[in-house]
PDB file of C-alpha atoms and ligand atoms in Angstrom:
ATOM      1  CA  UNK A   1     -11.897  -1.015 -39.850  1.00  0.00           C
ATOM      2  CA  UNK A   2      -9.613  -1.922 -42.427  1.00  0.00           C
ATOM      3  CA  UNK A   3     -12.718  -1.686 -45.157  1.00  0.00           C
ATOM      4  CA  UNK A   4     -13.041   2.092 -43.536  1.00  0.00           C
ATOM      5  CA  UNK A   5      -9.288   2.816 -44.344  1.00  0.00           C
ATOM      6  CA  UNK A   6      -9.396   1.416 -48.033  1.00  0.00           C
ATOM      7  CA  UNK A   7     -12.356   3.419 -48.506  1.00  0.00           C
ATOM      8  CA  UNK A   8     -10.967   6.048 -47.125  1.00  0.00           C
ATOM      9  CA  UNK A   9      -7.698   5.814 -49.716  1.00  0.00           C
ATOM     10  CA  UNK A  10     -10.136   5.286 -52.817  1.00  0.00           C
ATOM     11  CA  UNK A  11     -11.991   8.332 -51.254  1.00  0.00           C
ATOM     12  CA  UNK A  12      -8.413  10.309 -51.588  1.00  0.00           C
ATOM     13  CA  UNK A  13      -7.517   8.694 -55.119  1.00  0.00           C
ATOM     14  CA  UNK A  14     -10.846  10.217 -56.878  1.00  0.00           C
ATOM     15  CA  UNK A  15     -10.235  13.834 -55.006  1.00  0.00           C
ATOM     16  CA  UNK A  16      -7.631  14.533 -55.865  1.00  0.00           C
ATOM     17  CA  UNK A  17      -7.451  17.265 -58.155  1.00  0.00           C
ATOM     18  CA  UNK A  18      -4.519  18.157 -60.698  1.00  0.00           C
ATOM     19  CA  UNK A  19      -3.619  21.670 -61.405  1.00  0.00           C
ATOM     20  CA  UNK A  20      -1.636  24.720 -62.305  1.00  0.00           C
ATOM     21  CA  UNK A  21      -0.796  27.825 -60.934  1.00  0.00           C
ATOM     22  CA  UNK A  22      -1.532  30.972 -64.073  1.00  0.00           C
ATOM     23  CA  UNK A  23       2.400  32.683 -65.046  1.00  0.00           C
ATOM     24  CA  UNK A  24       4.189  29.831 -62.949  1.00  0.00           C
ATOM     25  CA  UNK A  25       2.455  26.669 -64.485  1.00  0.00           C
ATOM     26  CA  UNK A  26       3.400  24.724 -61.531  1.00  0.00           C
ATOM     27  CA  UNK A  27       1.498  21.763 -61.971  1.00  0.00           C
ATOM     28  CA  UNK A  28      -0.216  21.780 -57.624  1.00  0.00           C
ATOM     29  CA  UNK A  29      -2.582  18.736 -56.400  1.00  0.00           C
ATOM     30  CA  UNK A  30      -4.844  19.619 -54.024  1.00  0.00           C
ATOM     31  CA  UNK A  31      -7.092  17.299 -52.427  1.00  0.00           C
ATOM     32  CA  UNK A  32      -9.648  19.693 -50.622  1.00  0.00           C
ATOM     33  CA  UNK A  33     -12.708  20.456 -53.300  1.00  0.00           C
ATOM     34  CA  UNK A  34     -12.695  24.391 -53.371  1.00  0.00           C
ATOM     35  CA  UNK A  35     -16.258  24.646 -52.254  1.00  0.00           C
ATOM     36  CA  UNK A  36     -15.169  23.036 -49.061  1.00  0.00           C
ATOM     37  CA  UNK A  37     -12.041  24.937 -49.054  1.00  0.00           C
ATOM     38  CA  UNK A  38     -14.432  27.924 -49.299  1.00  0.00           C
ATOM     39  CA  UNK A  39     -16.952  26.993 -46.876  1.00  0.00           C
ATOM     40  CA  UNK A  40     -14.813  26.654 -44.475  1.00  0.00           C
ATOM     41  CA  UNK A  41     -12.490  29.653 -44.954  1.00  0.00           C
ATOM     42  CA  UNK A  42     -15.912  31.782 -44.335  1.00  0.00           C
ATOM     43  CA  UNK A  43     -16.685  30.144 -41.036  1.00  0.00           C
ATOM     44  CA  UNK A  44     -13.406  30.926 -39.634  1.00  0.00           C
ATOM     45  CA  UNK A  45     -13.388  34.795 -41.138  1.00  0.00           C
ATOM     46  CA  UNK A  46     -16.582  35.602 -39.341  1.00  0.00           C
ATOM     47  CA  UNK A  47     -15.562  33.671 -36.447  1.00  0.00           C
ATOM     48  CA  UNK A  48     -12.444  36.366 -37.014  1.00  0.00           C
ATOM     49  CA  UNK A  49     -14.714  39.296 -37.367  1.00  0.00           C
ATOM     50  CA  UNK A  50     -16.269  38.158 -33.957  1.00  0.00           C
ATOM     51  CA  UNK A  51     -13.488  37.887 -32.200  1.00  0.00           C
ATOM     52  CA  UNK A  52     -11.256  40.712 -33.260  1.00  0.00           C
ATOM     53  CA  UNK A  53     -12.290  44.295 -32.900  1.00  0.00           C
ATOM     54  CA  UNK A  54     -12.675  46.422 -36.101  1.00  0.00           C
ATOM     55  CA  UNK A  55     -10.510  49.317 -36.906  1.00  0.00           C
ATOM     56  CA  UNK A  56     -12.678  52.946 -36.496  1.00  0.00           C
ATOM     57  CA  UNK A  57      -9.688  54.795 -39.102  1.00  0.00           C
ATOM     58  CA  UNK A  58     -11.750  55.469 -41.296  1.00  0.00           C
ATOM     59  CA  UNK A  59      -8.644  56.323 -43.668  1.00  0.00           C
ATOM     60  CA  UNK A  60      -7.507  52.896 -43.311  1.00  0.00           C
ATOM     61  CA  UNK A  61     -10.636  51.607 -43.995  1.00  0.00           C
ATOM     62  CA  UNK A  62     -11.012  53.081 -46.820  1.00  0.00           C
ATOM     63  CA  UNK A  63      -7.822  52.669 -48.277  1.00  0.00           C
ATOM     64  CA  UNK A  64      -7.949  48.971 -48.167  1.00  0.00           C
ATOM     65  CA  UNK A  65     -11.270  48.646 -50.137  1.00  0.00           C
ATOM     66  CA  UNK A  66     -10.210  51.231 -52.776  1.00  0.00           C
ATOM     67  CA  UNK A  67      -7.237  48.969 -53.380  1.00  0.00           C
ATOM     68  CA  UNK A  68      -8.817  45.641 -53.188  1.00  0.00           C
ATOM     69  CA  UNK A  69     -11.543  46.405 -55.383  1.00  0.00           C
ATOM     70  CA  UNK A  70     -10.089  47.969 -57.629  1.00  0.00           C
ATOM     71  CA  UNK A  71      -6.784  44.829 -57.942  1.00  0.00           C
ATOM     72  CA  UNK A  72      -9.702  41.994 -57.663  1.00  0.00           C
ATOM     73  CA  UNK A  73     -11.559  43.468 -60.210  1.00  0.00           C
ATOM     74  CA  UNK A  74      -8.163  43.341 -62.225  1.00  0.00           C
ATOM     75  CA  UNK A  75      -7.415  39.752 -61.354  1.00  0.00           C
ATOM     76  CA  UNK A  76     -11.290  38.368 -61.976  1.00  0.00           C
ATOM     77  CA  UNK A  77     -11.040  39.964 -65.061  1.00  0.00           C
ATOM     78  CA  UNK A  78      -7.474  38.385 -65.896  1.00  0.00           C
ATOM     79  CA  UNK A  79      -8.813  34.875 -64.913  1.00  0.00           C
ATOM     80  CA  UNK A  80     -11.375  35.662 -67.159  1.00  0.00           C
ATOM     81  CA  UNK A  81      -9.890  36.281 -70.406  1.00  0.00           C
ATOM     82  CA  UNK A  82      -7.713  33.173 -69.328  1.00  0.00           C
ATOM     83  CA  UNK A  83     -10.789  31.243 -69.875  1.00  0.00           C
ATOM     84  CA  UNK A  84     -10.096  30.144 -65.294  1.00  0.00           C
ATOM     85  CA  UNK A  85     -13.034  31.153 -64.451  1.00  0.00           C
ATOM     86  CA  UNK A  86     -13.618  28.222 -62.522  1.00  0.00           C
ATOM     87  CA  UNK A  87     -10.767  28.951 -60.426  1.00  0.00           C
ATOM     88  CA  UNK A  88     -12.244  31.392 -58.642  1.00  0.00           C
ATOM     89  CA  UNK A  89     -16.587  29.706 -58.760  1.00  0.00           C
ATOM     90  CA  UNK A  90     -17.476  31.576 -55.446  1.00  0.00           C
ATOM     91  CA  UNK A  91     -15.385  34.018 -54.742  1.00  0.00           C
ATOM     92  CA  UNK A  92     -17.007  36.643 -52.302  1.00  0.00           C
ATOM     93  CA  UNK A  93     -14.367  39.356 -51.758  1.00  0.00           C
ATOM     94  CA  UNK A  94     -14.720  41.771 -48.485  1.00  0.00           C
ATOM     95  CA  UNK A  95     -12.345  43.627 -46.895  1.00  0.00           C
ATOM     96  CA  UNK A  96     -11.313  44.678 -43.697  1.00  0.00           C
ATOM     97  CA  UNK A  97      -9.579  46.222 -41.303  1.00  0.00           C
ATOM     98  CA  UNK A  98      -8.326  44.989 -37.975  1.00  0.00           C
ATOM     99  CA  UNK A  99      -7.779  47.126 -34.829  1.00  0.00           C
ATOM    100  CA  UNK A 100      -4.368  45.601 -34.465  1.00  0.00           C
ATOM    101  CA  UNK A 101      -0.551  47.114 -33.693  1.00  0.00           C
ATOM    102  CA  UNK A 102       0.040  43.470 -35.543  1.00  0.00           C
ATOM    103  CA  UNK A 103       1.414  44.376 -39.181  1.00  0.00           C
ATOM    104  CA  UNK A 104       0.168  41.321 -40.718  1.00  0.00           C
ATOM    105  CA  UNK A 105      -2.902  41.430 -43.675  1.00  0.00           C
ATOM    106  CA  UNK A 106      -3.825  37.594 -45.342  1.00  0.00           C
ATOM    107  CA  UNK A 107      -6.220  36.420 -47.644  1.00  0.00           C
ATOM    108  CA  UNK A 108      -8.245  33.886 -47.352  1.00  0.00           C
ATOM    109  CA  UNK A 109      -9.842  31.532 -50.346  1.00  0.00           C
ATOM    110  CA  UNK A 110     -12.445  32.700 -51.430  1.00  0.00           C
ATOM    111  CA  UNK A 111     -11.591  35.767 -51.007  1.00  0.00           C
ATOM    112  CA  UNK A 112     -12.295  36.795 -47.956  1.00  0.00           C
ATOM    113  CA  UNK A 113      -9.095  39.525 -46.574  1.00  0.00           C
ATOM    114  CA  UNK A 114      -7.965  41.170 -43.460  1.00  0.00           C
ATOM    115  CA  UNK A 115      -5.146  43.766 -43.043  1.00  0.00           C
ATOM    116  CA  UNK A 116      -4.600  45.284 -39.359  1.00  0.00           C
ATOM    117  CA  UNK A 117      -3.814  48.273 -38.191  1.00  0.00           C
ATOM    118  CA  UNK A 118      -0.173  47.866 -37.539  1.00  0.00           C
ATOM    119  CA  UNK A 119       1.238  47.113 -40.882  1.00  0.00           C
ATOM    120  CA  UNK A 120      -0.463  50.329 -42.180  1.00  0.00           C
ATOM    121  CA  UNK A 121       2.004  52.279 -41.458  1.00  0.00           C
ATOM    122  CA  UNK A 122       4.689  50.409 -43.229  1.00  0.00           C
ATOM    123  CA  UNK A 123       2.179  50.378 -46.091  1.00  0.00           C
ATOM    124  CA  UNK A 124       2.964  54.473 -46.252  1.00  0.00           C
ATOM    125  CA  UNK A 125      -0.023  55.034 -49.387  1.00  0.00           C
ATOM    126  CA  UNK A 126      -2.048  53.125 -52.030  1.00  0.00           C
ATOM    127  CA  UNK A 127       1.048  52.053 -53.707  1.00  0.00           C
ATOM    128  CA  UNK A 128       2.207  50.343 -51.029  1.00  0.00           C
ATOM    129  CA  UNK A 129      -1.267  48.721 -49.208  1.00  0.00           C
ATOM    130  CA  UNK A 130      -1.194  47.398 -52.986  1.00  0.00           C
ATOM    131  CA  UNK A 131       1.863  45.292 -52.241  1.00  0.00           C
ATOM    132  CA  UNK A 132       1.058  43.177 -50.053  1.00  0.00           C
ATOM    133  CA  UNK A 133      -3.106  43.248 -51.612  1.00  0.00           C
ATOM    134  CA  UNK A 134      -2.101  41.445 -54.407  1.00  0.00           C
ATOM    135  CA  UNK A 135       0.231  39.372 -52.349  1.00  0.00           C
ATOM    136  CA  UNK A 136      -2.663  38.133 -50.375  1.00  0.00           C
ATOM    137  CA  UNK A 137      -4.629  37.828 -53.018  1.00  0.00           C
ATOM    138  CA  UNK A 138      -1.636  36.411 -55.076  1.00  0.00           C
ATOM    139  CA  UNK A 139      -1.875  32.826 -51.877  1.00  0.00           C
ATOM    140  CA  UNK A 140      -5.790  33.449 -52.735  1.00  0.00           C
ATOM    141  CA  UNK A 141      -6.122  32.783 -55.738  1.00  0.00           C
ATOM    142  CA  UNK A 142      -2.926  30.308 -56.742  1.00  0.00           C
ATOM    143  CA  UNK A 143      -4.310  27.816 -53.668  1.00  0.00           C
ATOM    144  CA  UNK A 144      -1.895  27.672 -51.239  1.00  0.00           C
ATOM    145  CA  UNK A 145      -4.341  26.990 -48.635  1.00  0.00           C
ATOM    146  CA  UNK A 146      -5.738  24.059 -50.085  1.00  0.00           C
ATOM    147  CA  UNK A 147      -2.228  23.112 -50.493  1.00  0.00           C
ATOM    148  CA  UNK A 148      -1.017  23.748 -47.194  1.00  0.00           C
ATOM    149  CA  UNK A 149      -4.447  22.364 -46.418  1.00  0.00           C
ATOM    150  CA  UNK A 150      -4.642  18.819 -47.547  1.00  0.00           C
ATOM    151  CA  UNK A 151      -0.347  18.531 -46.815  1.00  0.00           C
ATOM    152  CA  UNK A 152      -1.950  19.012 -42.900  1.00  0.00           C
ATOM    153  CA  UNK A 153      -4.446  16.652 -42.596  1.00  0.00           C
ATOM    154  CA  UNK A 154      -2.685  13.750 -44.052  1.00  0.00           C
ATOM    155  CA  UNK A 155       0.401  15.020 -42.262  1.00  0.00           C
ATOM    156  CA  UNK A 156      -0.962  15.749 -38.646  1.00  0.00           C
ATOM    157  CA  UNK A 157      -4.718  13.681 -39.168  1.00  0.00           C
ATOM    158  CA  UNK A 158      -3.340  10.632 -41.264  1.00  0.00           C
ATOM    159  CA  UNK A 159      -4.835  11.151 -44.764  1.00  0.00           C
ATOM    160  CA  UNK A 160      -8.848  12.096 -43.384  1.00  0.00           C
ATOM    161  CA  UNK A 161     -10.838  13.956 -46.564  1.00  0.00           C
ATOM    162  CA  UNK A 162     -11.622  17.108 -45.263  1.00  0.00           C
ATOM    163  CA  UNK A 163     -15.540  16.399 -44.187  1.00  0.00           C
ATOM    164  CA  UNK A 164     -14.383  13.434 -41.715  1.00  0.00           C
ATOM    165  CA  UNK A 165     -11.998  15.701 -40.231  1.00  0.00           C
ATOM    166  CA  UNK A 166     -14.160  18.454 -39.720  1.00  0.00           C
ATOM    167  CA  UNK A 167     -16.740  15.879 -38.016  1.00  0.00           C
ATOM    168  CA  UNK A 168     -14.071  13.758 -36.239  1.00  0.00           C
ATOM    169  CA  UNK A 169     -11.368  16.867 -34.567  1.00  0.00           C
ATOM    170  CA  UNK A 170     -13.978  20.042 -35.661  1.00  0.00           C
ATOM    171  CA  UNK A 171     -11.497  21.917 -33.579  1.00  0.00           C
ATOM    172  CA  UNK A 172      -7.953  20.236 -34.683  1.00  0.00           C
ATOM    173  CA  UNK A 173      -9.042  20.753 -38.650  1.00  0.00           C
ATOM    174  CA  UNK A 174     -10.763  24.772 -37.890  1.00  0.00           C
ATOM    175  CA  UNK A 175      -7.043  25.429 -36.251  1.00  0.00           C
ATOM    176  CA  UNK A 176      -5.335  23.269 -39.473  1.00  0.00           C
ATOM    177  CA  UNK A 177      -6.850  25.874 -41.561  1.00  0.00           C
ATOM    178  CA  UNK A 178      -6.027  29.024 -39.645  1.00  0.00           C
ATOM    179  CA  UNK A 179      -3.220  28.711 -40.052  1.00  0.00           C
ATOM    180  CA  UNK A 180      -2.300  27.292 -43.724  1.00  0.00           C
ATOM    181  CA  UNK A 181      -4.220  30.814 -44.172  1.00  0.00           C
ATOM    182  CA  UNK A 182      -1.555  32.675 -42.777  1.00  0.00           C
ATOM    183  CA  UNK A 183      -3.357  33.709 -39.424  1.00  0.00           C
ATOM    184  CA  UNK A 184      -1.439  30.626 -36.752  1.00  0.00           C
ATOM    185  CA  UNK A 185      -1.016  33.740 -34.358  1.00  0.00           C
ATOM    186  CA  UNK A 186      -5.103  33.124 -33.927  1.00  0.00           C
ATOM    187  CA  UNK A 187      -4.667  29.863 -32.488  1.00  0.00           C
ATOM    188  CA  UNK A 188      -0.761  29.156 -31.565  1.00  0.00           C
ATOM    189  CA  UNK A 189       0.042  27.669 -34.796  1.00  0.00           C
ATOM    190  CA  UNK A 190       2.151  29.282 -36.900  1.00  0.00           C
ATOM    191  CA  UNK A 191       2.743  27.775 -40.215  1.00  0.00           C
ATOM    192  CA  UNK A 192       5.524  29.709 -42.251  1.00  0.00           C
ATOM    193  CA  UNK A 193       4.618  29.214 -46.342  1.00  0.00           C
ATOM    194  CA  UNK A 194       7.366  27.861 -47.931  1.00  0.00           C
ATOM    195  CA  UNK A 195       9.936  28.695 -50.247  1.00  0.00           C
ATOM    196  CA  UNK A 196       8.544  27.933 -53.778  1.00  0.00           C
ATOM    197  CA  UNK A 197       4.437  29.825 -51.890  1.00  0.00           C
ATOM    198  CA  UNK A 198       6.527  32.447 -51.545  1.00  0.00           C
ATOM    199  CA  UNK A 199       8.184  33.349 -54.016  1.00  0.00           C
ATOM    200  CA  UNK A 200       4.633  32.132 -55.988  1.00  0.00           C
ATOM    201  CA  UNK A 201       2.731  34.836 -54.432  1.00  0.00           C
ATOM    202  CA  UNK A 202       5.341  37.672 -55.322  1.00  0.00           C
ATOM    203  CA  UNK A 203       5.975  36.635 -58.635  1.00  0.00           C
ATOM    204  CA  UNK A 204       2.222  36.836 -59.604  1.00  0.00           C
ATOM    205  CA  UNK A 205       1.208  39.451 -56.654  1.00  0.00           C
ATOM    206  CA  UNK A 206       3.729  42.081 -58.987  1.00  0.00           C
ATOM    207  CA  UNK A 207       1.484  41.217 -61.970  1.00  0.00           C
ATOM    208  CA  UNK A 208      -1.835  41.117 -59.872  1.00  0.00           C
ATOM    209  CA  UNK A 209      -1.052  45.318 -58.266  1.00  0.00           C
ATOM    210  CA  UNK A 210       0.286  46.096 -61.881  1.00  0.00           C
ATOM    211  CA  UNK A 211      -2.207  44.552 -63.567  1.00  0.00           C
ATOM    212  CA  UNK A 212      -4.480  47.567 -61.483  1.00  0.00           C
ATOM    213  CA  UNK A 213      -2.536  50.335 -62.122  1.00  0.00           C
ATOM    214  CA  UNK A 214       0.113  49.901 -59.315  1.00  0.00           C
ATOM    215  CA  UNK A 215       3.717  50.588 -59.725  1.00  0.00           C
ATOM    216  CA  UNK A 216       5.375  47.179 -59.557  1.00  0.00           C
ATOM    217  CA  UNK A 217       8.454  48.816 -58.234  1.00  0.00           C
ATOM    218  CA  UNK A 218       7.200  49.626 -54.840  1.00  0.00           C
ATOM    219  CA  UNK A 219       7.486  46.003 -53.710  1.00  0.00           C
ATOM    220  CA  UNK A 220      10.630  45.343 -53.301  1.00  0.00           C
ATOM    221  CA  UNK A 221      10.358  49.500 -51.694  1.00  0.00           C
ATOM    222  CA  UNK A 222       7.348  47.895 -48.936  1.00  0.00           C
ATOM    223  CA  UNK A 223       9.253  44.289 -48.356  1.00  0.00           C
ATOM    224  CA  UNK A 224      12.769  46.879 -47.754  1.00  0.00           C
ATOM    225  CA  UNK A 225      11.131  48.656 -45.224  1.00  0.00           C
ATOM    226  CA  UNK A 226       9.263  45.571 -43.556  1.00  0.00           C
ATOM    227  CA  UNK A 227      12.262  43.739 -43.456  1.00  0.00           C
ATOM    228  CA  UNK A 228      14.279  47.913 -41.403  1.00  0.00           C
ATOM    229  CA  UNK A 229      11.222  47.562 -39.608  1.00  0.00           C
ATOM    230  CA  UNK A 230      10.960  44.003 -37.537  1.00  0.00           C
ATOM    231  CA  UNK A 231      14.242  44.746 -35.697  1.00  0.00           C
ATOM    232  CA  UNK A 232      15.397  42.187 -33.781  1.00  0.00           C
ATOM    233  CA  UNK A 233      11.238  40.975 -32.819  1.00  0.00           C
ATOM    234  CA  UNK A 234       9.926  39.478 -36.288  1.00  0.00           C
ATOM    235  CA  UNK A 235       6.372  39.932 -36.606  1.00  0.00           C
ATOM    236  CA  UNK A 236       4.091  37.048 -37.468  1.00  0.00           C
ATOM    237  CA  UNK A 237       4.258  39.276 -41.092  1.00  0.00           C
ATOM    238  CA  UNK A 238       7.799  38.029 -41.711  1.00  0.00           C
ATOM    239  CA  UNK A 239       7.439  34.000 -39.842  1.00  0.00           C
ATOM    240  CA  UNK A 240       4.760  33.311 -42.161  1.00  0.00           C
ATOM    241  CA  UNK A 241       6.381  35.313 -45.115  1.00  0.00           C
ATOM    242  CA  UNK A 242      10.429  33.913 -44.671  1.00  0.00           C
ATOM    243  CA  UNK A 243      13.448  34.214 -46.923  1.00  0.00           C
ATOM    244  CA  UNK A 244      13.401  37.762 -47.083  1.00  0.00           C
ATOM    245  CA  UNK A 245      16.622  38.415 -48.597  1.00  0.00           C
ATOM    246  CA  UNK A 246      15.706  35.918 -51.960  1.00  0.00           C
ATOM    247  CA  UNK A 247      13.102  37.558 -52.111  1.00  0.00           C
ATOM    248  CA  UNK A 248      13.472  41.090 -52.996  1.00  0.00           C
ATOM    249  CA  UNK A 249      15.967  39.559 -55.305  1.00  0.00           C
ATOM    250  CA  UNK A 250      13.161  37.061 -56.960  1.00  0.00           C
ATOM    251  CA  UNK A 251      10.563  40.119 -57.526  1.00  0.00           C
ATOM    252  CA  UNK A 252      13.832  41.492 -59.728  1.00  0.00           C
ATOM    253  CA  UNK A 253      13.845  39.138 -62.137  1.00  0.00           C
ATOM    254  CA  UNK A 254      10.000  39.678 -62.984  1.00  0.00           C
ATOM    255  CA  UNK A 255      10.309  43.310 -62.847  1.00  0.00           C
ATOM    256  CA  UNK A 256      10.013  43.711 -66.247  1.00  0.00           C
ATOM    257  CA  UNK A 257       7.369  41.458 -67.184  1.00  0.00           C
ATOM    258  CA  UNK A 258       5.620  43.359 -64.435  1.00  0.00           C
ATOM    259  CA  UNK A 259       5.878  46.420 -65.822  1.00  0.00           C
ATOM    260  CA  UNK A 260       4.713  45.470 -69.216  1.00  0.00           C
ATOM    261  CA  UNK A 261       1.181  45.339 -67.672  1.00  0.00           C
ATOM    262  CA  UNK A 262       2.160  49.089 -65.509  1.00  0.00           C
ATOM    263  CA  UNK A 263       1.060  51.938 -67.638  1.00  0.00           C
TER     264      UNK A 263
HETATM  265 ZN1   ZN B   1       3.345  35.071 -48.573  1.00  0.00          ZN
END
C-alpha cells in the first residue's frame, strides 16, 4: 500500500504542469492533462444535453450561436497570433440553449457552452450575450476548471490522479467536474469561483468581446442588470460568480485597454 502511495506522489509530481494565464500573467499549476479534462467535459456535456430539454426559441438559439461563433473565432485568432494555439488543442466549440428559467450560462474546457433561457432577457441583445459568452469562454481558456478540479481531487479524494479517481470513485469524480465547470446545481454541489478567477474572467472577457467587435462597455451594464434582477434570491449564476461590488470596479479599470481592441 505504502509503495502505491509513493508512486502516486511521484506520478503527481511529474503530472503537475505550470502554465501562464494570458494577459494576467498569473502562473498556474494544473495537475490534469488538458486532453483528459476535455474528454471528461465532453462526457459531462453529453449528459447535460441528455438530461435537459433544449430550447425551441429560435431567436435565442440563433443569437447564442452567432455571438459564440464570432467570439470563439476571435479567441482562436488571438491565441494563434500569440503562439499559444497549443492551449486550445482539442477544442470543438458547441453552443446550445437549455429550456429553463434559470439565469445561468457556462463553458466547459474544450469549448462546450450552454446558455439557459432565463439569462437571455437580462442579456437583452447580442452585445449582452457577448458579455456572458466572453466571460465564460475566458474561464475555460484560462483553465480555471482544471485548477478547480485539481484542487478538489486533492481536497476530496486525497490527491488521486484523475484516471484513478474515475476508476475508483466515478460518480463523485464526475460530480466534482460538473461543479468545477460551474454547473454545480446539476449535481447539488455549488463551487463558487474564487475572486482571482472571477476578476481574471472579467478582464479577459472584456478583451475577447472587444476583439470580436462587441462593445466592452456593455459588460458593467450587464452586471448591474443582473444584480438588480437577482433581488432577494440570487440565481445560481450569482452564487457561482460572487463579488458583484468588486467586479464592476475591476472592469472599469481594464476598460481603456479593452477599448483599444474595439473599433
Ligand atoms: Zn465567472
